[in-house]
PDB file of C-alpha atoms in Angstrom:
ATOM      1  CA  UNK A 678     -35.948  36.407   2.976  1.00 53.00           C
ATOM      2  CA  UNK A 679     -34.928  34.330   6.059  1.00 60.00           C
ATOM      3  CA  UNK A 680     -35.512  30.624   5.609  1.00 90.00           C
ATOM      4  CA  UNK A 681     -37.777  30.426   8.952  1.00 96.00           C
ATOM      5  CA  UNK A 682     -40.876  31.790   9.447  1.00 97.00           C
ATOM      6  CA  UNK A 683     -43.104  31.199  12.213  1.00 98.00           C
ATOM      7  CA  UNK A 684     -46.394  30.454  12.014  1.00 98.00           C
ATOM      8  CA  UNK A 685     -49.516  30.824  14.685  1.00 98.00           C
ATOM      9  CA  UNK A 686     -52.216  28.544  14.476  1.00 98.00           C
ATOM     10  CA  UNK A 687     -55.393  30.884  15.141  1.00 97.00           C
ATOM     11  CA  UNK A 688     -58.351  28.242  14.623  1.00 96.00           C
ATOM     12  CA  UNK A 689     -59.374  27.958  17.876  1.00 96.00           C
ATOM     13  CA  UNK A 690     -60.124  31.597  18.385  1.00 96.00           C
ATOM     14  CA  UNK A 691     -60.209  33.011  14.816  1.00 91.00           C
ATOM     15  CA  UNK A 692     -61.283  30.202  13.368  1.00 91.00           C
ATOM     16  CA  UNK A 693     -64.593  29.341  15.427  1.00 92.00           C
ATOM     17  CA  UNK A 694     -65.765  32.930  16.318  1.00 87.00           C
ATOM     18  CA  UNK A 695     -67.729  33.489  14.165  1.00 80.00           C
ATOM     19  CA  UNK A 696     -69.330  29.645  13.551  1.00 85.00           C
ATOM     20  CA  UNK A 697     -72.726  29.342  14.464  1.00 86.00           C
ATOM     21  CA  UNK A 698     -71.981  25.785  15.922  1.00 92.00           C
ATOM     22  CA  UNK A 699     -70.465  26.324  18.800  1.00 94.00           C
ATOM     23  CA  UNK A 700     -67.578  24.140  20.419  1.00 96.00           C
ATOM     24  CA  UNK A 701     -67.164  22.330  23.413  1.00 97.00           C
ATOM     25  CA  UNK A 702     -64.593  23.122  25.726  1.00 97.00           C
ATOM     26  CA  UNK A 703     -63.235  19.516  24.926  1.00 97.00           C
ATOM     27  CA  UNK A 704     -63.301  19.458  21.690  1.00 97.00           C
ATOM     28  CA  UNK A 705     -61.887  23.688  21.712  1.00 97.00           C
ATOM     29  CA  UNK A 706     -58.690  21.636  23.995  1.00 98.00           C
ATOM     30  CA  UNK A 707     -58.743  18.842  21.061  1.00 97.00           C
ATOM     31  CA  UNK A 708     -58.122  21.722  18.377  1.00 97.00           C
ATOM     32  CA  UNK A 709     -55.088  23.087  20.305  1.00 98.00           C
ATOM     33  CA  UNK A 710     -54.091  19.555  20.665  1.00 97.00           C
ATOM     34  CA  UNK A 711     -53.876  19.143  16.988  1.00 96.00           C
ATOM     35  CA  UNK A 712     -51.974  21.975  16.185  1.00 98.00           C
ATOM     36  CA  UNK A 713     -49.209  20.911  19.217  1.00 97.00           C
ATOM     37  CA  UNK A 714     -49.286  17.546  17.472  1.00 97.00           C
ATOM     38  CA  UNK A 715     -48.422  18.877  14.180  1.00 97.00           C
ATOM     39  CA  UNK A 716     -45.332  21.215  15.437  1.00 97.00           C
ATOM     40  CA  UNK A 717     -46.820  24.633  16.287  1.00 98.00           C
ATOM     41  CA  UNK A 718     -45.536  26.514  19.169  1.00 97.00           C
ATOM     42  CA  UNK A 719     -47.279  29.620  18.968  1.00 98.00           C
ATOM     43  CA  UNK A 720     -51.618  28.898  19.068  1.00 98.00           C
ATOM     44  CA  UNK A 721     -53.968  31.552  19.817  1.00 98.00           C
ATOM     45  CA  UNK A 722     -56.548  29.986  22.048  1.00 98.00           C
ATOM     46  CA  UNK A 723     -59.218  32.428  23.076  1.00 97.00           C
ATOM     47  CA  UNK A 724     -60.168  35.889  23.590  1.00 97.00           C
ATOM     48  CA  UNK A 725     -61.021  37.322  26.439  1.00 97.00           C
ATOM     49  CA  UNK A 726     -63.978  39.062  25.588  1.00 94.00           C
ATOM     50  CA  UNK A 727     -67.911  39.363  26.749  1.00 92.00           C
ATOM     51  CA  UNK A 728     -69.688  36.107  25.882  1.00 92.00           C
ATOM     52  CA  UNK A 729     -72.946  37.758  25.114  1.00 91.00           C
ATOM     53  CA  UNK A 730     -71.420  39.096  21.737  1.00 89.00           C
ATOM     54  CA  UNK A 731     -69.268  36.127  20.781  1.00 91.00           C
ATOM     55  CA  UNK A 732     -71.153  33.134  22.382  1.00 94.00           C
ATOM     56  CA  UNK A 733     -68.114  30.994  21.156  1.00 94.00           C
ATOM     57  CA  UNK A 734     -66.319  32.331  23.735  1.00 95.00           C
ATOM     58  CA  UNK A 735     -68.215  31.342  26.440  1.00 96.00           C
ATOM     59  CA  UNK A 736     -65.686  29.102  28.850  1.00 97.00           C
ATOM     60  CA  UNK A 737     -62.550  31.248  28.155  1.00 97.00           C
ATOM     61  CA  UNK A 738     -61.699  31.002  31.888  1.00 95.00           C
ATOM     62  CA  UNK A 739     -61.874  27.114  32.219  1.00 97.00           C
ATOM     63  CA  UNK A 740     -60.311  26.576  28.709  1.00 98.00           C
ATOM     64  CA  UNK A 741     -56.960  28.132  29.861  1.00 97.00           C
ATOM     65  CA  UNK A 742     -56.979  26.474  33.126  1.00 96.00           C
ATOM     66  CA  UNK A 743     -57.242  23.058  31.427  1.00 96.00           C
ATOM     67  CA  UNK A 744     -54.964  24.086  28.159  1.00 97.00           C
ATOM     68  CA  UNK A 745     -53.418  20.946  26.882  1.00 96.00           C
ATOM     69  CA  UNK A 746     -49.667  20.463  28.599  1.00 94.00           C
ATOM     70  CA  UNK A 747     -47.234  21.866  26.681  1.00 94.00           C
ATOM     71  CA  UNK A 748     -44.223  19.658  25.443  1.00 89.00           C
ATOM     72  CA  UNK A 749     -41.646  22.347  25.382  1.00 92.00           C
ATOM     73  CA  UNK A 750     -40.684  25.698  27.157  1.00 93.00           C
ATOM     74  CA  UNK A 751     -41.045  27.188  23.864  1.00 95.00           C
ATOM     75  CA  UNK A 752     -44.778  27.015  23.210  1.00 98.00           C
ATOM     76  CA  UNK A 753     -46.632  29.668  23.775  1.00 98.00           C
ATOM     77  CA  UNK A 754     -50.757  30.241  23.983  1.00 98.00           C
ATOM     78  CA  UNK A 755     -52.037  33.437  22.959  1.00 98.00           C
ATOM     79  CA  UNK A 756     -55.237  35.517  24.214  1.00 98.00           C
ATOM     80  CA  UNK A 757     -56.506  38.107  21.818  1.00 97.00           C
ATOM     81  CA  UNK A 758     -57.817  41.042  24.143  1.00 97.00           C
ATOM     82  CA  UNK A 759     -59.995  44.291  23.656  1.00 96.00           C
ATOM     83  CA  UNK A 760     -60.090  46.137  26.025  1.00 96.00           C
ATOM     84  CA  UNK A 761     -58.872  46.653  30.118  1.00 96.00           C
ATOM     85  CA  UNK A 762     -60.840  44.190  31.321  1.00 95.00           C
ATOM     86  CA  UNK A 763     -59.949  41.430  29.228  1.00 96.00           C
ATOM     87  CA  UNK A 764     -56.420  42.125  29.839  1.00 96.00           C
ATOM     88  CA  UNK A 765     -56.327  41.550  33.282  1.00 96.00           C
ATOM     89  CA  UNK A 766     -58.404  38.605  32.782  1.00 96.00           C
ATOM     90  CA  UNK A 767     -55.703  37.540  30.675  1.00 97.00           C
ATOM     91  CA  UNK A 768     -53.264  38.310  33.124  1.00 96.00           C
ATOM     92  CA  UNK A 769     -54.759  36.636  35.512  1.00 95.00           C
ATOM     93  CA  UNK A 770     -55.461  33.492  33.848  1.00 95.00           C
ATOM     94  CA  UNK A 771     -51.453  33.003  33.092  1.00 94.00           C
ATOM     95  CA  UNK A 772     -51.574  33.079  29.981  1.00 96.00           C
ATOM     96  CA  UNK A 773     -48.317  33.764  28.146  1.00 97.00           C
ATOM     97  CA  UNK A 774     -49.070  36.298  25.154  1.00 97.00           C
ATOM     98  CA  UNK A 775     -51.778  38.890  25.786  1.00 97.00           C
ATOM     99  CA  UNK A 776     -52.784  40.437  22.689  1.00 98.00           C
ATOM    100  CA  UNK A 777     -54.107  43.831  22.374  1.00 98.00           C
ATOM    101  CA  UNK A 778     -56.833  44.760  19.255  1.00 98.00           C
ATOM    102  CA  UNK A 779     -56.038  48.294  18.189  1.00 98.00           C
ATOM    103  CA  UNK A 780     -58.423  48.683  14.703  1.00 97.00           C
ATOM    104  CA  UNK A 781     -57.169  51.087  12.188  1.00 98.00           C
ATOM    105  CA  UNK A 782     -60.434  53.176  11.939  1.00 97.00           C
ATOM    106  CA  UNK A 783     -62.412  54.518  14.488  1.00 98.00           C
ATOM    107  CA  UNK A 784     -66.013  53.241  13.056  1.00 96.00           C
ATOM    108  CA  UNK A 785     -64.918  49.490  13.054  1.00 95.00           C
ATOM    109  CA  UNK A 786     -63.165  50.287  16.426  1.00 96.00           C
ATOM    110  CA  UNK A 787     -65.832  51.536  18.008  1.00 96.00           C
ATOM    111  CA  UNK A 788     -68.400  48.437  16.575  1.00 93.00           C
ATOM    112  CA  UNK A 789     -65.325  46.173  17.452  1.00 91.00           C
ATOM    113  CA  UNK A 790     -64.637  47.321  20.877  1.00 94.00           C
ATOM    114  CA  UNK A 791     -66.680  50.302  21.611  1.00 94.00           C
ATOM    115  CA  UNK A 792     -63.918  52.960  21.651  1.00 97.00           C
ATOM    116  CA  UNK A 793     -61.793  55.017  19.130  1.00 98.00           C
ATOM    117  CA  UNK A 794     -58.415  53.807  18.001  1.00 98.00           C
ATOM    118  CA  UNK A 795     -57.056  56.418  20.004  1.00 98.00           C
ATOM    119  CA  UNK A 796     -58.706  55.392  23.377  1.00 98.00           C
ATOM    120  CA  UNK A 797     -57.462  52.126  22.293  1.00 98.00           C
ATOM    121  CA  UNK A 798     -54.083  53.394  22.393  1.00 98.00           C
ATOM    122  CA  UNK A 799     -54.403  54.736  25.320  1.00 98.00           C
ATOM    123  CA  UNK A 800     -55.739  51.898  26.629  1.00 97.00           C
ATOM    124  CA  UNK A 801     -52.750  49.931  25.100  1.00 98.00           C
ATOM    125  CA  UNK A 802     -50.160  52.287  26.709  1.00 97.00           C
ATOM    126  CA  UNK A 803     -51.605  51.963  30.310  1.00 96.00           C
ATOM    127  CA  UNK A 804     -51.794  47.847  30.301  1.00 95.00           C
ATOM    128  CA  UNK A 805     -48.846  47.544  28.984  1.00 96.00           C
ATOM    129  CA  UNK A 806     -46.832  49.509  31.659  1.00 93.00           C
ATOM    130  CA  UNK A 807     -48.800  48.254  34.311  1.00 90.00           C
ATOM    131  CA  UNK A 808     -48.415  44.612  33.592  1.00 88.00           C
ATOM    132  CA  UNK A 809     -45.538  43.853  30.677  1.00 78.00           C
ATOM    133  CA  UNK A 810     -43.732  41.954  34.147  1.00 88.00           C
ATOM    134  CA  UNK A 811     -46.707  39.708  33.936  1.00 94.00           C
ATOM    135  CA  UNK A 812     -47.222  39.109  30.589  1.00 96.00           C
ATOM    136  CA  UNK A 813     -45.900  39.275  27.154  1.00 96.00           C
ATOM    137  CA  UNK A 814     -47.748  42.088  25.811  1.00 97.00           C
ATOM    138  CA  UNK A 815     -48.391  42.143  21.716  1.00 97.00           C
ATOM    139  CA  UNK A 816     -50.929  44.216  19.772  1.00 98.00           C
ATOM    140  CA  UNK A 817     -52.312  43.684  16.115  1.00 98.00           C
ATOM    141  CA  UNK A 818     -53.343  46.382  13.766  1.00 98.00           C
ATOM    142  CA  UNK A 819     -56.922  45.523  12.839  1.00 97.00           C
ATOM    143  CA  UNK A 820     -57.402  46.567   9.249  1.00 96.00           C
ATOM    144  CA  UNK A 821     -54.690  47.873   8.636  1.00 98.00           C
ATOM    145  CA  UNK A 822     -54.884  47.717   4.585  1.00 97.00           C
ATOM    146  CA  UNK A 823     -59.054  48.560   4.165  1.00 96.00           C
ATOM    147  CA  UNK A 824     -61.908  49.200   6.682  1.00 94.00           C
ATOM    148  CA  UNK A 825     -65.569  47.610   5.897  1.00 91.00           C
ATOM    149  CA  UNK A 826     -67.090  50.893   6.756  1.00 93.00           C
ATOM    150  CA  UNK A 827     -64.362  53.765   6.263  1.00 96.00           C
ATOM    151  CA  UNK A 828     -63.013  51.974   2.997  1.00 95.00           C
ATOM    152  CA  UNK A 829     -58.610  52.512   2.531  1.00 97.00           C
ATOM    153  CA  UNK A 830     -56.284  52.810   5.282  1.00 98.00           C
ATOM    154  CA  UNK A 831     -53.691  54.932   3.832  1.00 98.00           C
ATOM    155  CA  UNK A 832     -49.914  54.525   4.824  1.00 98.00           C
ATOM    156  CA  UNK A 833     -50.004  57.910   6.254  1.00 98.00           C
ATOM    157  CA  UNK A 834     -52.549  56.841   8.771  1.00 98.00           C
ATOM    158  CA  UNK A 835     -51.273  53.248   9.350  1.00 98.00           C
ATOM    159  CA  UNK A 836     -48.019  54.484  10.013  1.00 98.00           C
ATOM    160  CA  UNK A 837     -49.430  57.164  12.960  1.00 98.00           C
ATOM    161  CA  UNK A 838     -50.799  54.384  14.901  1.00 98.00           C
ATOM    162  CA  UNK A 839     -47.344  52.259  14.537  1.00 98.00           C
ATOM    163  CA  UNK A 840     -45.628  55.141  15.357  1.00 98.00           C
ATOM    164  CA  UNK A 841     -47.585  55.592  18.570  1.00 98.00           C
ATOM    165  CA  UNK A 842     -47.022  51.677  19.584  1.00 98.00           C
ATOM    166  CA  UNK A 843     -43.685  51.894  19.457  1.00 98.00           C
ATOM    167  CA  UNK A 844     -43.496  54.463  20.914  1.00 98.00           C
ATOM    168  CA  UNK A 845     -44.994  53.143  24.032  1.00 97.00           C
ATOM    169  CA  UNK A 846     -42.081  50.485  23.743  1.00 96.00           C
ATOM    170  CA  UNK A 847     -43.134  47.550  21.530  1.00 96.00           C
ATOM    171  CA  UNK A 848     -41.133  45.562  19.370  1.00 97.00           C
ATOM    172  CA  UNK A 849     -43.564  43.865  17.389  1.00 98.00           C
ATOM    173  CA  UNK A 850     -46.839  44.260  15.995  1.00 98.00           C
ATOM    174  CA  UNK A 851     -48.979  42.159  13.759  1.00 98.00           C
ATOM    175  CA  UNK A 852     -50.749  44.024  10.773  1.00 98.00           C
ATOM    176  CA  UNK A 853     -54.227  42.115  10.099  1.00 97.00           C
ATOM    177  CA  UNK A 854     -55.858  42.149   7.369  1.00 96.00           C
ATOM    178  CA  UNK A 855     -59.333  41.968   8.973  1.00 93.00           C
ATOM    179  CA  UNK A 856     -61.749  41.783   6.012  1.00 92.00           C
ATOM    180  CA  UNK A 857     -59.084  40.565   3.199  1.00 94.00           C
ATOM    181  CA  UNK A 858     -59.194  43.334   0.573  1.00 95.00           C
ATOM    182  CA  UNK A 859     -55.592  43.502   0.441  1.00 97.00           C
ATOM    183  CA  UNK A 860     -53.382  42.348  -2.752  1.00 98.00           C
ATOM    184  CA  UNK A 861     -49.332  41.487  -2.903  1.00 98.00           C
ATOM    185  CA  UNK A 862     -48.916  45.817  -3.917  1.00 98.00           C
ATOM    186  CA  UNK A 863     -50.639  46.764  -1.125  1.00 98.00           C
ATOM    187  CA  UNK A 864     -48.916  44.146   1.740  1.00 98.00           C
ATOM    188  CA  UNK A 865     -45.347  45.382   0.395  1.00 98.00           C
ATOM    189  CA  UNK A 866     -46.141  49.116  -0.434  1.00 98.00           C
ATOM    190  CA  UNK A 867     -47.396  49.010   3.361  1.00 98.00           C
ATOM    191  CA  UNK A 868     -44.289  46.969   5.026  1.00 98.00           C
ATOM    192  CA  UNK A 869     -41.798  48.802   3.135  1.00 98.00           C
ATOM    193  CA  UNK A 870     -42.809  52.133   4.902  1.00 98.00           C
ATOM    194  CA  UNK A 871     -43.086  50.400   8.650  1.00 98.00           C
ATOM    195  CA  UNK A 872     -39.479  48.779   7.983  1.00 98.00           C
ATOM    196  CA  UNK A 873     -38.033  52.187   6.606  1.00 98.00           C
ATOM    197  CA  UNK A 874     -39.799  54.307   9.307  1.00 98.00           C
ATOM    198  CA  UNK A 875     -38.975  51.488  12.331  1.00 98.00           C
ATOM    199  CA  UNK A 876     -36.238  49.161  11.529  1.00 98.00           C
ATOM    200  CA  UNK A 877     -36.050  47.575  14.810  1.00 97.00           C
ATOM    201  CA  UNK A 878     -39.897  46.541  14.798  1.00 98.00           C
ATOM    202  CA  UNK A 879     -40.743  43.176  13.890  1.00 98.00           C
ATOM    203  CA  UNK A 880     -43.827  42.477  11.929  1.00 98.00           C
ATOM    204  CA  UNK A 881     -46.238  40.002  11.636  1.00 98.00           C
ATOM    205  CA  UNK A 882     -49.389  39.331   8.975  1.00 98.00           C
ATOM    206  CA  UNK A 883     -52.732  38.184   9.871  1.00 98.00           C
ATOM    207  CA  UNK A 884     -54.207  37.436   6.717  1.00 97.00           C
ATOM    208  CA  UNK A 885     -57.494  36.773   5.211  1.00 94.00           C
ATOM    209  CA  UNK A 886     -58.680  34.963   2.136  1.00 93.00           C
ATOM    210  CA  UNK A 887     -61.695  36.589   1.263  1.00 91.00           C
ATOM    211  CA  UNK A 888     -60.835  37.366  -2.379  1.00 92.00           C
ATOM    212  CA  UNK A 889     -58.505  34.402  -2.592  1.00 93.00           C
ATOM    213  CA  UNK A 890     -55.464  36.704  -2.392  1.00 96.00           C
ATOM    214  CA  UNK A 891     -54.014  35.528   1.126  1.00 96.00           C
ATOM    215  CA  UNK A 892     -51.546  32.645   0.502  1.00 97.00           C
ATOM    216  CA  UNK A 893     -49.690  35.423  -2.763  1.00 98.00           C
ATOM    217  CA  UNK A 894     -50.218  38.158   0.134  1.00 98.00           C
ATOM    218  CA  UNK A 895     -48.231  35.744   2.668  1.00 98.00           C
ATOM    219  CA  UNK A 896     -45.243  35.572   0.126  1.00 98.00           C
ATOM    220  CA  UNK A 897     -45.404  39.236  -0.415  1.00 98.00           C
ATOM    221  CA  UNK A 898     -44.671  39.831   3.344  1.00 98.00           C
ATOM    222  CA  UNK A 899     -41.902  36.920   3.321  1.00 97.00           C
ATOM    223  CA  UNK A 900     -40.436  39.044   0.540  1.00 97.00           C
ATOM    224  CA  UNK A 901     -40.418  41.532   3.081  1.00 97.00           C
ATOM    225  CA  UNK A 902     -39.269  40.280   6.115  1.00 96.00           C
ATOM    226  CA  UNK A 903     -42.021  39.636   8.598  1.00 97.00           C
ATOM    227  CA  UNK A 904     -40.956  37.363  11.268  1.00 97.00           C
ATOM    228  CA  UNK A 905     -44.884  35.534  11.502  1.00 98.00           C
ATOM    229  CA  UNK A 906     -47.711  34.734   9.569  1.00 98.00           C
ATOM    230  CA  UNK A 907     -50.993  33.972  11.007  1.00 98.00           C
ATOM    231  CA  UNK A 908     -53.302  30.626   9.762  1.00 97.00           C
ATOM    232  CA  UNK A 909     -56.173  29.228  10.327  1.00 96.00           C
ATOM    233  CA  UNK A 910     -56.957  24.840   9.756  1.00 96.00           C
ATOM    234  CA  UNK A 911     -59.179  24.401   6.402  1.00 94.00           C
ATOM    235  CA  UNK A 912     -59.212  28.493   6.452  1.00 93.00           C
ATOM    236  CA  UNK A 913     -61.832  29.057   8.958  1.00 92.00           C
ATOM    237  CA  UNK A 914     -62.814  32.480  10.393  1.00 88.00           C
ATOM    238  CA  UNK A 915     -64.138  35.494  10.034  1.00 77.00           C
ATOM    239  CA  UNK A 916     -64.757  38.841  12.411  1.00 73.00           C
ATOM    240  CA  UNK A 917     -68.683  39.100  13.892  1.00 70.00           C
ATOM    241  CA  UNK A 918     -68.141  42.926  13.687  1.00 66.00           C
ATOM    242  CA  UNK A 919     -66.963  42.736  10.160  1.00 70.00           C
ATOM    243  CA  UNK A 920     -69.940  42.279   7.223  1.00 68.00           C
ATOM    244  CA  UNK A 921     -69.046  40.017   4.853  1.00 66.00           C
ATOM    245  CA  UNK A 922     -65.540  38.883   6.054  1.00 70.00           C
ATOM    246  CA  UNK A 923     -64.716  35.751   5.895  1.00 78.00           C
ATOM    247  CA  UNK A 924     -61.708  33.165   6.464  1.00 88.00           C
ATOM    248  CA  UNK A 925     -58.212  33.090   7.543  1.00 94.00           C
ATOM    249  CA  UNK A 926     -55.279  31.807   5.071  1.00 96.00           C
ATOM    250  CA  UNK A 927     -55.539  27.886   5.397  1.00 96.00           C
ATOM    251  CA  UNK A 928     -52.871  26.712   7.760  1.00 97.00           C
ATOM    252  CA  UNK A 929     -52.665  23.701   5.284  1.00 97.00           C
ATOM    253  CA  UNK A 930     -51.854  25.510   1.590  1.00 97.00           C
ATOM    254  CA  UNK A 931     -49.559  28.100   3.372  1.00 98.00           C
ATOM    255  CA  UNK A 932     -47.436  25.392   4.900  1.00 98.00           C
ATOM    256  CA  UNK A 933     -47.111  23.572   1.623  1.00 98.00           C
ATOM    257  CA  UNK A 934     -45.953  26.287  -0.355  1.00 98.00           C
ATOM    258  CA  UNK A 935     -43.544  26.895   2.317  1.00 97.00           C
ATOM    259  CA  UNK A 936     -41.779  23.654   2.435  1.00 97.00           C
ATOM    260  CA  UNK A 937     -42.007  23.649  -1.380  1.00 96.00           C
ATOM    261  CA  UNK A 938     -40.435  26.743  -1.554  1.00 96.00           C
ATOM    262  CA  UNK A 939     -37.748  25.976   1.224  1.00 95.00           C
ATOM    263  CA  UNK A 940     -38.768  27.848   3.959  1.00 97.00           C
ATOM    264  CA  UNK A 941     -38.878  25.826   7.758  1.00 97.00           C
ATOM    265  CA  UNK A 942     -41.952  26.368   9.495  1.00 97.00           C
ATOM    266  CA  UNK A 943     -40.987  23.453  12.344  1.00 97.00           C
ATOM    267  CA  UNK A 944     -44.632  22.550  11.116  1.00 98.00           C
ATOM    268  CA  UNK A 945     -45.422  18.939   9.697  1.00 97.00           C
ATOM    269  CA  UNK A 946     -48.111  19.132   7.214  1.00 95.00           C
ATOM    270  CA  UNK A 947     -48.789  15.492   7.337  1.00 94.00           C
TER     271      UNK A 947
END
């Protein structure tokens, strides 16, 4: 295990999506503030998607023209994007990370983002081409370790869809755990097969605490390498399209047991 790790602050897109209080645009900046304030460089910010299904998402195109300044050249705000027309949104906006959904099963794809995994792909392949001069262009893996309708995600299958994103030339993906069924087994069983099939990928873990396994999950996948874990503040979140999921890791307990166990985050917990 390296002793660095970075970690991406996903409150203020994960972590109020699904709240039925819905932020200002001021107080959505404030949130991003916070997390510059306490060290992050990497903060998802907002997703690019229709406002009529996720009202919290309603000013995505004046947020990230008014984005707090950043305070070094290695900050970086991320956009999480579903489909064509979100990414060139994205690209338009200037954003510096767009990052494409691609879920592991085709029901919660299709309830996600109204097409199959594969059209997602597809969809994947042809923004990415067309615009990776623009834009840093990442994808996650949306449950990758159990789907709310289709149940497991074997490795078989998870591995397919990695193996067509890197094939389309990606170096890194992010496996999420979108509706947090997965244990410690399950996170290394499915990294040791992506690192021994594609070496040269780097991984990341979006993780979710539903049945309090998130923070020993996070360890797992230090055990294993990943390069990035995804938090949320106080463990907020949770997926509309997703029954019964609920939040991220807290951004708080995973950065303790980090700098308890030695690892440098660049985060200040105080």
């Amino acid at each position: 295990m390296e002793n660095y790790v970075e970690i991406t602050e996903v409150s203020p897109r994960d972590g109020i999506q699904n709240e039925k209080k819905i932020l200002t645009t001021e107080q959505k900046r404030q949130l991003i503030t916070f997390a510059l304030d306490s060290g992050f460089e990497r903060v998802e910010v907002t997703s690019f998607v229709n406002p009529h299904r996720v009202p919290q998402m309603f000013d995505t195109d004046e947020l990230v023209r008014t984005l707090p300044l950043k305070r070094s050249k290695n900050i970086k705000y991320v956009g999480l994007v579903l489909n064509e027309a979100g990414f060139k949104r994205a690209v338009d906006s200037g954003l510096d990370i767009a990052n494409y959904a691609v879920i592991a099963s085709d029901t919660f794809s299709i309830r996600n983002q109204g097409s199959t995994t594969l059209q997602n792909l597809n969809t994947l392949e042809k923004v990415y081409s067309s615009s990776k001069d623009r834009i840093q262009v990442g994808t996650t893996i949306g449950a990758s370790f159990g789907c709310p309708f289709e149940g497991e995600i074997s490795t078989t299958h998870l591995l397919e869809i990695v193996e067509s994103i890197a094939k389309i030339g990606l170096l890194e993906i992010c496996l999420a755990d979108t509706i947090g069924v997965a244990t410690p087994n399950d996170i290394k069983r499915k990294l040791k097969a992506i690192n021994h099939s594609f070496p040269h990928l780097k991984v990341r873990l979006h993780l979710h605490n539903t049945r309090n396994t998130g923070i020993a999950n996070a360890w797992a996948g230090l055990e294993e390498g990943v390069v990035g874990l995804e938090s949320s503040f106080g463990g907020s979140g949770g997926c509309p399209f997703a029954p019964k999921a609920t939040g991220n890791i807290p951004t708080e307990d995973l950065i303790y047991m980090l700098d308890r166990s030695g690892v440098k985050t660049g985060i200040s917990l105080e």
